[in-house]
CSV table of C-alpha atoms and ligand atoms in Angstrom, one decimal:
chain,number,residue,atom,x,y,z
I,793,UNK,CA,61.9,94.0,144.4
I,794,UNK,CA,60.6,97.4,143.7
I,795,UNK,CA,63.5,99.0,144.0
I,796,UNK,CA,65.7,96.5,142.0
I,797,UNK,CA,63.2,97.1,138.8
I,798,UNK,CA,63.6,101.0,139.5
I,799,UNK,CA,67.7,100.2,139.2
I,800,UNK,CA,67.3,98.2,136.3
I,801,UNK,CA,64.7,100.7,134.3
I,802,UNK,CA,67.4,103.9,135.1
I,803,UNK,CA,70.4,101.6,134.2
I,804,UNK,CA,68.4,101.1,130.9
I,805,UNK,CA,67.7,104.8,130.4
I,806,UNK,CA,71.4,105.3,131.0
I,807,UNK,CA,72.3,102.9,128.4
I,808,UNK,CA,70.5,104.8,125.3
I,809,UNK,CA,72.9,107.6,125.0
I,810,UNK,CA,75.2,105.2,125.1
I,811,UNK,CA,74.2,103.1,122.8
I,812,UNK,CA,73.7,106.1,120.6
I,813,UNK,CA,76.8,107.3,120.3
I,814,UNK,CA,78.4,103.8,118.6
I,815,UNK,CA,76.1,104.6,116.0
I,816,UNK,CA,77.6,106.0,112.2
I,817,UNK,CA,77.5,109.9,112.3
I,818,UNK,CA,74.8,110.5,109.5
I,819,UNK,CA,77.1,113.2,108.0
I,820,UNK,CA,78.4,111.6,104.8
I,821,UNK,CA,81.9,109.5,104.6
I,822,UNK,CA,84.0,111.2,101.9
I,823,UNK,CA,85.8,109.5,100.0
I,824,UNK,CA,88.7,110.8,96.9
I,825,UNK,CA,88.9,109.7,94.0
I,826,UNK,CA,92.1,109.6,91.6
I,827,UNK,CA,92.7,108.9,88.0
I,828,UNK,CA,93.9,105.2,88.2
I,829,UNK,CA,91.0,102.8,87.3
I,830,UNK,CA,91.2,100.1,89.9
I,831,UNK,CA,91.4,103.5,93.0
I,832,UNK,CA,88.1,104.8,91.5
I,833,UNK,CA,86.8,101.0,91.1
I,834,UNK,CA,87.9,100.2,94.8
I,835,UNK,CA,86.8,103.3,96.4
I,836,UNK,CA,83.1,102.8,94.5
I,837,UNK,CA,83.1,99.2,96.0
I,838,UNK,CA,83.7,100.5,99.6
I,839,UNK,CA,81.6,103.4,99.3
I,840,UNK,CA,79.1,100.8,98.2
I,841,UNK,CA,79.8,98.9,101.6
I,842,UNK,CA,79.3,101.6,103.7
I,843,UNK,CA,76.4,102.6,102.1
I,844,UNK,CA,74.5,99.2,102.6
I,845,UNK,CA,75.4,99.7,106.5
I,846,UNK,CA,73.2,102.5,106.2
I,847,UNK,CA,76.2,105.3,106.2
I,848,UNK,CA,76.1,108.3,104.0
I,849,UNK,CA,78.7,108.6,100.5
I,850,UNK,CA,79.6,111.6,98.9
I,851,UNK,CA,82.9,111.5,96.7
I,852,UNK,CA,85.2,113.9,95.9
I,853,UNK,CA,87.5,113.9,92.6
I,854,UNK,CA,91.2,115.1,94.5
I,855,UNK,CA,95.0,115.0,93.1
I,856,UNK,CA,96.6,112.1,94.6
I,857,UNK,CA,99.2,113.7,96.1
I,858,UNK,CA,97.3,116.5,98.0
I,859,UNK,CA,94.8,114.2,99.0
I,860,UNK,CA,97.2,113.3,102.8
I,861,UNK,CA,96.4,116.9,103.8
I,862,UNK,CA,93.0,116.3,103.1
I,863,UNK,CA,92.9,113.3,104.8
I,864,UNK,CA,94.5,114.5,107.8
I,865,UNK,CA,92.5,117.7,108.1
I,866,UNK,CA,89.4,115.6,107.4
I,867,UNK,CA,88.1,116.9,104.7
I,868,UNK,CA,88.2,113.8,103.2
I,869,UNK,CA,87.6,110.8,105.1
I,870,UNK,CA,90.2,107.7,103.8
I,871,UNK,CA,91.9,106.9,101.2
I,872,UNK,CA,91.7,103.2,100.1
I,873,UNK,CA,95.0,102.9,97.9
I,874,UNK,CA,98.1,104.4,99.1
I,875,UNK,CA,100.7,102.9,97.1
I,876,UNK,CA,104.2,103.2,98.5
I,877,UNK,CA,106.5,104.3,95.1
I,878,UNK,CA,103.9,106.9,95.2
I,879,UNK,CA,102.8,108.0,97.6
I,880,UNK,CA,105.0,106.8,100.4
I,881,UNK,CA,106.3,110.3,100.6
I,882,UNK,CA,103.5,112.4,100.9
I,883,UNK,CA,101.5,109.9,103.3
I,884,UNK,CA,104.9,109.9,105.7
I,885,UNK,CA,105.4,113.6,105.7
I,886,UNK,CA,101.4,113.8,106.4
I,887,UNK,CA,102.1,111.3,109.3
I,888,UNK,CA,104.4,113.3,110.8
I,889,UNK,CA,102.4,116.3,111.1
I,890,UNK,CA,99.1,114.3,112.8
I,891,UNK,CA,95.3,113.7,112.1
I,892,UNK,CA,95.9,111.0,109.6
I,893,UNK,CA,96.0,106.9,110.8
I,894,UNK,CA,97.5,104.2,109.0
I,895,UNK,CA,94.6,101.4,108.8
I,896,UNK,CA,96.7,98.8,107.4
I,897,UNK,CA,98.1,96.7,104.6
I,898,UNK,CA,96.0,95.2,101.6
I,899,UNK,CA,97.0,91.8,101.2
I,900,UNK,CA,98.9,93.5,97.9
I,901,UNK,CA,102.2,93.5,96.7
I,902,UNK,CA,102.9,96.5,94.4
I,903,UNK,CA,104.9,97.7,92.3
I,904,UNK,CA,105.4,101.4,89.9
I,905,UNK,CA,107.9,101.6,87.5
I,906,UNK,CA,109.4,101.8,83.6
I,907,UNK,CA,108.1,98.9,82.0
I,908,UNK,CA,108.2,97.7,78.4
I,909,UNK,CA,105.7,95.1,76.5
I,910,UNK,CA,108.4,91.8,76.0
I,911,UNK,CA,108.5,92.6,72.1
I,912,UNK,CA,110.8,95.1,73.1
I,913,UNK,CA,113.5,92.4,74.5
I,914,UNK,CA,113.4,91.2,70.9
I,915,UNK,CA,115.1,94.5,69.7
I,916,UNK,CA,117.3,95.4,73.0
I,917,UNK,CA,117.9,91.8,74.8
I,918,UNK,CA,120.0,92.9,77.3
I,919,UNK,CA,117.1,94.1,78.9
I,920,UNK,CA,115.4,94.4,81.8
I,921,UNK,CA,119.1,95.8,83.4
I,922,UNK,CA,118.5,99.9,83.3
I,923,UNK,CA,121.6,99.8,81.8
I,924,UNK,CA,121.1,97.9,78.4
I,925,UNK,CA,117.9,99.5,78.5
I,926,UNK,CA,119.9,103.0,78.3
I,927,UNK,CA,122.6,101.3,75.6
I,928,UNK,CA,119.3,100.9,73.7
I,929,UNK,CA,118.4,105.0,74.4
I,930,UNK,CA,117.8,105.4,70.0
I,931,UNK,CA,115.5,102.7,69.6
I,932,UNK,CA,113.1,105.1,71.6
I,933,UNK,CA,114.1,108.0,69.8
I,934,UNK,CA,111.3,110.1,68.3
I,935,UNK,CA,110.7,113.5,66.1
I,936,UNK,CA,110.0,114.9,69.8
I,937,UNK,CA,112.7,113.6,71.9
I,938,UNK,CA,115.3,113.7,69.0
I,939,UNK,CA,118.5,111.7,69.4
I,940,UNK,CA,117.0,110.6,73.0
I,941,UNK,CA,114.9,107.7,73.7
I,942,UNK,CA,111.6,108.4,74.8
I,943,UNK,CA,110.4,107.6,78.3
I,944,UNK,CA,106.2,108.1,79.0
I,945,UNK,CA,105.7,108.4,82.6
I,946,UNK,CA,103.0,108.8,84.8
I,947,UNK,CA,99.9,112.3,84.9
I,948,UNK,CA,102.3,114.8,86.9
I,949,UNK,CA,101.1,114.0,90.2
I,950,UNK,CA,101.9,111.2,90.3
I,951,UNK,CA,105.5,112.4,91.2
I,952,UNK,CA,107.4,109.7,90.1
I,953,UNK,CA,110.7,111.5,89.4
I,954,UNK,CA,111.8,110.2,85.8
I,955,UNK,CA,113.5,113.3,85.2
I,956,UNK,CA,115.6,113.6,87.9
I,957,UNK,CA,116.3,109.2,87.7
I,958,UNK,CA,117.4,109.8,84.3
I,959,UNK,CA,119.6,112.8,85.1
I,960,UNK,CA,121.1,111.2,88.4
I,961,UNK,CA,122.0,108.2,86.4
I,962,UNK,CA,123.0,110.3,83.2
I,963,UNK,CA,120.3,108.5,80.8
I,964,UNK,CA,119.9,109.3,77.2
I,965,UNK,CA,116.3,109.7,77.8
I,966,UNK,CA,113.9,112.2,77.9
I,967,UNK,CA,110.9,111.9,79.8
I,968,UNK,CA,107.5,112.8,78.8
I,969,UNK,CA,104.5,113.2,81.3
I,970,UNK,CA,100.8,111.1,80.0
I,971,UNK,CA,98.3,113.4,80.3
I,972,UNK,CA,96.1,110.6,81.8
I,973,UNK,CA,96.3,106.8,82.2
I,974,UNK,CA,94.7,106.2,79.0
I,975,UNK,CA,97.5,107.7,77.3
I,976,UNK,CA,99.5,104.9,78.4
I,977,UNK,CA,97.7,102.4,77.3
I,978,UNK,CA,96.9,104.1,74.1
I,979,UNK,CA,101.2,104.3,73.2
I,980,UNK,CA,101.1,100.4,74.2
I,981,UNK,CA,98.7,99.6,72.1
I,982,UNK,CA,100.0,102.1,69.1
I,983,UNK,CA,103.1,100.4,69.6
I,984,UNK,CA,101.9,96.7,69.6
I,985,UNK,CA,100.8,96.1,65.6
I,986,UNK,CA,104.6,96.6,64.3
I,987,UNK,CA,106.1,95.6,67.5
I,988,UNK,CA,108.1,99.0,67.8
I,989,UNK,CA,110.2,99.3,71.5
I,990,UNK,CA,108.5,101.3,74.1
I,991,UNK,CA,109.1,102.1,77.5
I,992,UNK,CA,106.4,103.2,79.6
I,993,UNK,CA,105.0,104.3,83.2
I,994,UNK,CA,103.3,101.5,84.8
I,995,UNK,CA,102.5,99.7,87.6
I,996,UNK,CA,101.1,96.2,89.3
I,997,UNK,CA,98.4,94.8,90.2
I,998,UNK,CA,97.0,96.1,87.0
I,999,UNK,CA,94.8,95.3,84.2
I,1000,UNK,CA,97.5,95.5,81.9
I,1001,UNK,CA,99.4,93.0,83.0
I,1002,UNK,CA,96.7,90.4,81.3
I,1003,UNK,CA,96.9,92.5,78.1
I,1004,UNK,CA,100.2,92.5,77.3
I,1005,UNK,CA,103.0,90.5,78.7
I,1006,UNK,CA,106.1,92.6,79.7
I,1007,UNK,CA,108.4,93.5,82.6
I,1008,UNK,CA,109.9,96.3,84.8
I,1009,UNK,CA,113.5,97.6,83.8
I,1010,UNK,CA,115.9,96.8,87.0
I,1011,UNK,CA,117.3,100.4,88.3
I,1012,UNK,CA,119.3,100.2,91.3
I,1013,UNK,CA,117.7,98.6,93.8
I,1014,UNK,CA,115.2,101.0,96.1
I,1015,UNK,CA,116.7,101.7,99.4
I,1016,UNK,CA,115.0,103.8,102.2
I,1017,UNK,CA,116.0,107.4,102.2
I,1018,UNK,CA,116.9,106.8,98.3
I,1019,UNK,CA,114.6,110.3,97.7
I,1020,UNK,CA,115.7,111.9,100.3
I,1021,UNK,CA,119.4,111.8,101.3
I,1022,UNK,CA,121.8,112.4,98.3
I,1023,UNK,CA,124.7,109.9,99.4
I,1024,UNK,CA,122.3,106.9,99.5
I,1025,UNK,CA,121.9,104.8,95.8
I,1026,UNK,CA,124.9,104.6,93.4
I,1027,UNK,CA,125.3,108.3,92.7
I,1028,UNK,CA,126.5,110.1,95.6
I,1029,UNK,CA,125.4,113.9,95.1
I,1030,UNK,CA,121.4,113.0,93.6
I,1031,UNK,CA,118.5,111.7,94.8
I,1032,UNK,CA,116.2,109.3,93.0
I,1033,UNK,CA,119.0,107.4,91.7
I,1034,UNK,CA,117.3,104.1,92.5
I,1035,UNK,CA,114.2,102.1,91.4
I,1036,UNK,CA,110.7,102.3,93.2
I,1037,UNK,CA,110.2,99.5,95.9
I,1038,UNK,CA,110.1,96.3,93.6
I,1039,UNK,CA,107.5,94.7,96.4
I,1040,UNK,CA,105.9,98.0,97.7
I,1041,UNK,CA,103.1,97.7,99.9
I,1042,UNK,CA,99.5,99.1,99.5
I,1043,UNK,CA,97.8,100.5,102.0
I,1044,UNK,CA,94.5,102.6,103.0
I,1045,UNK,CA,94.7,105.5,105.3
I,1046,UNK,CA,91.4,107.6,107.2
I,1047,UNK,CA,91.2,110.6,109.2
I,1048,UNK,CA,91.9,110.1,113.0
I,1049,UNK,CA,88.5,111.7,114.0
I,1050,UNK,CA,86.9,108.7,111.4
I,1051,UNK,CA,86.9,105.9,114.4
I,1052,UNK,CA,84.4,108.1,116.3
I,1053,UNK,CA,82.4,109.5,114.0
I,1054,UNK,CA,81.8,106.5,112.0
I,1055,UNK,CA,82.8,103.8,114.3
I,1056,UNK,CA,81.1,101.1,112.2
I,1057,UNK,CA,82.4,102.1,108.9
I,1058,UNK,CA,85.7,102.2,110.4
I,1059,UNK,CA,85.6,98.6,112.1
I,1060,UNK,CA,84.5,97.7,109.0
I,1061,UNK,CA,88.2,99.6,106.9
I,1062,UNK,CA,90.4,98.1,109.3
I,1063,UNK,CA,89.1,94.6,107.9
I,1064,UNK,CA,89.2,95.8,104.7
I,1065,UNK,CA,91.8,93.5,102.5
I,1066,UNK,CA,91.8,93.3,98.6
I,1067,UNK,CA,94.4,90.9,96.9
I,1068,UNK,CA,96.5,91.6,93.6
I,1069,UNK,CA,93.9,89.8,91.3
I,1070,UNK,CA,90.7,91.7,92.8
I,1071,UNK,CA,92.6,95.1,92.5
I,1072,UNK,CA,93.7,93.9,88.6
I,1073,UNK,CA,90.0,92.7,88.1
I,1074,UNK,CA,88.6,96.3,89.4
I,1075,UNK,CA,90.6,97.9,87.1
I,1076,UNK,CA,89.9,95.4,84.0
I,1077,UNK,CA,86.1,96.1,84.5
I,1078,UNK,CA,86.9,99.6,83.4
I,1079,UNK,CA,89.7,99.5,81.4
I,1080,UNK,CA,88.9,96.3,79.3
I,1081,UNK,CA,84.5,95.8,80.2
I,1082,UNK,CA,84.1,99.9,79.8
I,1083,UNK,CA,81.7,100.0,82.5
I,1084,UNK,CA,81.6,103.2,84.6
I,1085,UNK,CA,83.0,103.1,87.9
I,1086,UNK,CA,79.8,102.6,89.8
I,1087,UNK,CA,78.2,99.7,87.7
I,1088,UNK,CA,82.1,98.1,87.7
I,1089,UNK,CA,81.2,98.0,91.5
I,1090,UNK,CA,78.0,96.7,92.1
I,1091,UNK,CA,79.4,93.9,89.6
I,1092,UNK,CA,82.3,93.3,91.6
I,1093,UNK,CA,80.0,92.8,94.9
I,1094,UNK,CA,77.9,91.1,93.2
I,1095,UNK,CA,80.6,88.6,92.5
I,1096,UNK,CA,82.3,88.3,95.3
I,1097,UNK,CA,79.9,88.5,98.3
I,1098,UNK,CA,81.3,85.8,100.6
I,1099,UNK,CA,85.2,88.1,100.2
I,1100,UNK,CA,83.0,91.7,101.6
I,1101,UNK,CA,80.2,89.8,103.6
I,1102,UNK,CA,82.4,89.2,105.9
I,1103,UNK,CA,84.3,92.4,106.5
I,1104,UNK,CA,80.3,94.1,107.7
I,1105,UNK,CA,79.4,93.6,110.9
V,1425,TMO,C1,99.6,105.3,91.6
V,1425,TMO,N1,99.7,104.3,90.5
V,1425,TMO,C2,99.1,103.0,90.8
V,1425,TMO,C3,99.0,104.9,89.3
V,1425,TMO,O1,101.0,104.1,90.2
């Protein structure tokens, strides 16, 4: 009997450390933030998470394309959007070097690309085939682009290639990089009083989307290897002669080390979902509410406890 207590009190002792080392590191999770509303929204909600499981936040304001070397050299900790017509290149090319995991889908479909508000189908119909959209290159044209049309795309690192789409498909459009998001929705809106034709960077899910009705112009249809390997899309010697992924995926990456450092927080990641209208709401409570980033959070936990409740342990 003795002895048996004696096995049992050591087996205890033994399971301490143990038990120690599932616990959260105390070091804080970092996490990046970009300049797209519903990433810095999102990432605020999960730093939020993590911090009610008692972990440590710090975040970090990175580019959005640097941010895989980051994450795989763990200076950063996850990223919570990785949107394919993106970032799909920079998170495979990280990927293939090591010390970055894939944590899985959102339940998200995306999709990055020129779009127009419909009052622009009134003045060039044939649209949304890239096509019309180019027979229609002067209704863009401005004092800046001349006798080309005028394409706004995306903050630079955003890398989405206009320039070299509209010379691999011989466009009559010159491309122009937005400083910031708000610049887009700021020629959308400048645009939307006398219904002048605008094509623009952007993307879905989206607050936008509830703004202003509109669509994506139809390039060639994305095909794997499209940026890469010249003789794949419809022109034979350039690359980036298709459209982005029309039902991209979204998904959130962490450093390898994460899972033991923080094996909670990262239980908690892998369950980590967020649907189309939760990633368009995160961005609305910014864009459209003009709450910061933080309070856009705590509202958005607020609201929707029983969809992150269940995700914590
Ligand atoms: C990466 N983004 C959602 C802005 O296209």
């Amino acid at each position: 009997m003795k002895k048996l207590t004696t096995t049992l009190a050591t087996s205890v002792l033994v399971m301490v450390p143990f038990a120690a080392t599932a616990e959260d590191s105390s070091d804080p999770i970092v996490i990046p933030i970009h300049n797209w509303s519903s990433q810095i929204v999102m990432s605020n909600v999960v730093g939020q998470i993590f911090e009610e499981m008692g972990a440590n936040v710090e975040y970090v304001t990175t580019d959005s394309q640097a941010v895989y070397e980051s994450v795989r050299l763990g200076d950063v900790t996850l990223e919570m959007e990785v949107w394919e017509g993106a970032f799909g290149a920079s998170f495979r090319a990280a990927m293939e070097k090591g010390g970055i995991v894939d944590v899985g889908d959102h339940n998200a479909v995306t999709r990055e690309d020129w779009w127009y508000p419909m009052w622009t189908k009134d003045a060039c119909p044939g649209l949304p085939s890239w096509e019309a959209l180019n027979d229609c290159a002067q209704l863009f044209a401005t004092a800046e682009t001349g006798d080309k049309g005028r394409y706004l795309d995306g903050p630079v690192d955003w890398l989405k290639h206009g320039k070299e789409r509209v010379e691999a498909l011989g466009m009559d459009f010159e491309v122009i990089n937005a400083g910031s998001a708000a610049a887009l929705w700021a020629e959308i809106g400048a645009a939307e009083a006398d219904k002048r034709p605008v094509v623009v960077f952007n993307w879905t899910p989206n607050f936008a989307e509830a703004v202003w009705p509109g669509e994506f112009v139809e390039f060639p249809t994305w095909v794997d290897g499209c940026d890469k390997d010249p003789s794949v899309g419809p022109n034979p010697n350039a690359l980036y002669d298709c459209g982005n992924p029309a039902d991209g995926y979204l998904k959130k990456a962490a450093w390898e080390g994460m899972e033991a450092k923080w094996p909670a927080a990262y239980a908690t990641l892998e369950k980590i979902s967020f649907t189309n209208p939760q990633i368009a709401e995160m961005a609305r409570l910014v864009d459209i509410d003009e709450l910061e980033p933080e309070e856009a959070a705590a509202e958005w936990l607020a609201a929707n406890e029983d969809v992150w409740k269940a995700w914590v342990n």
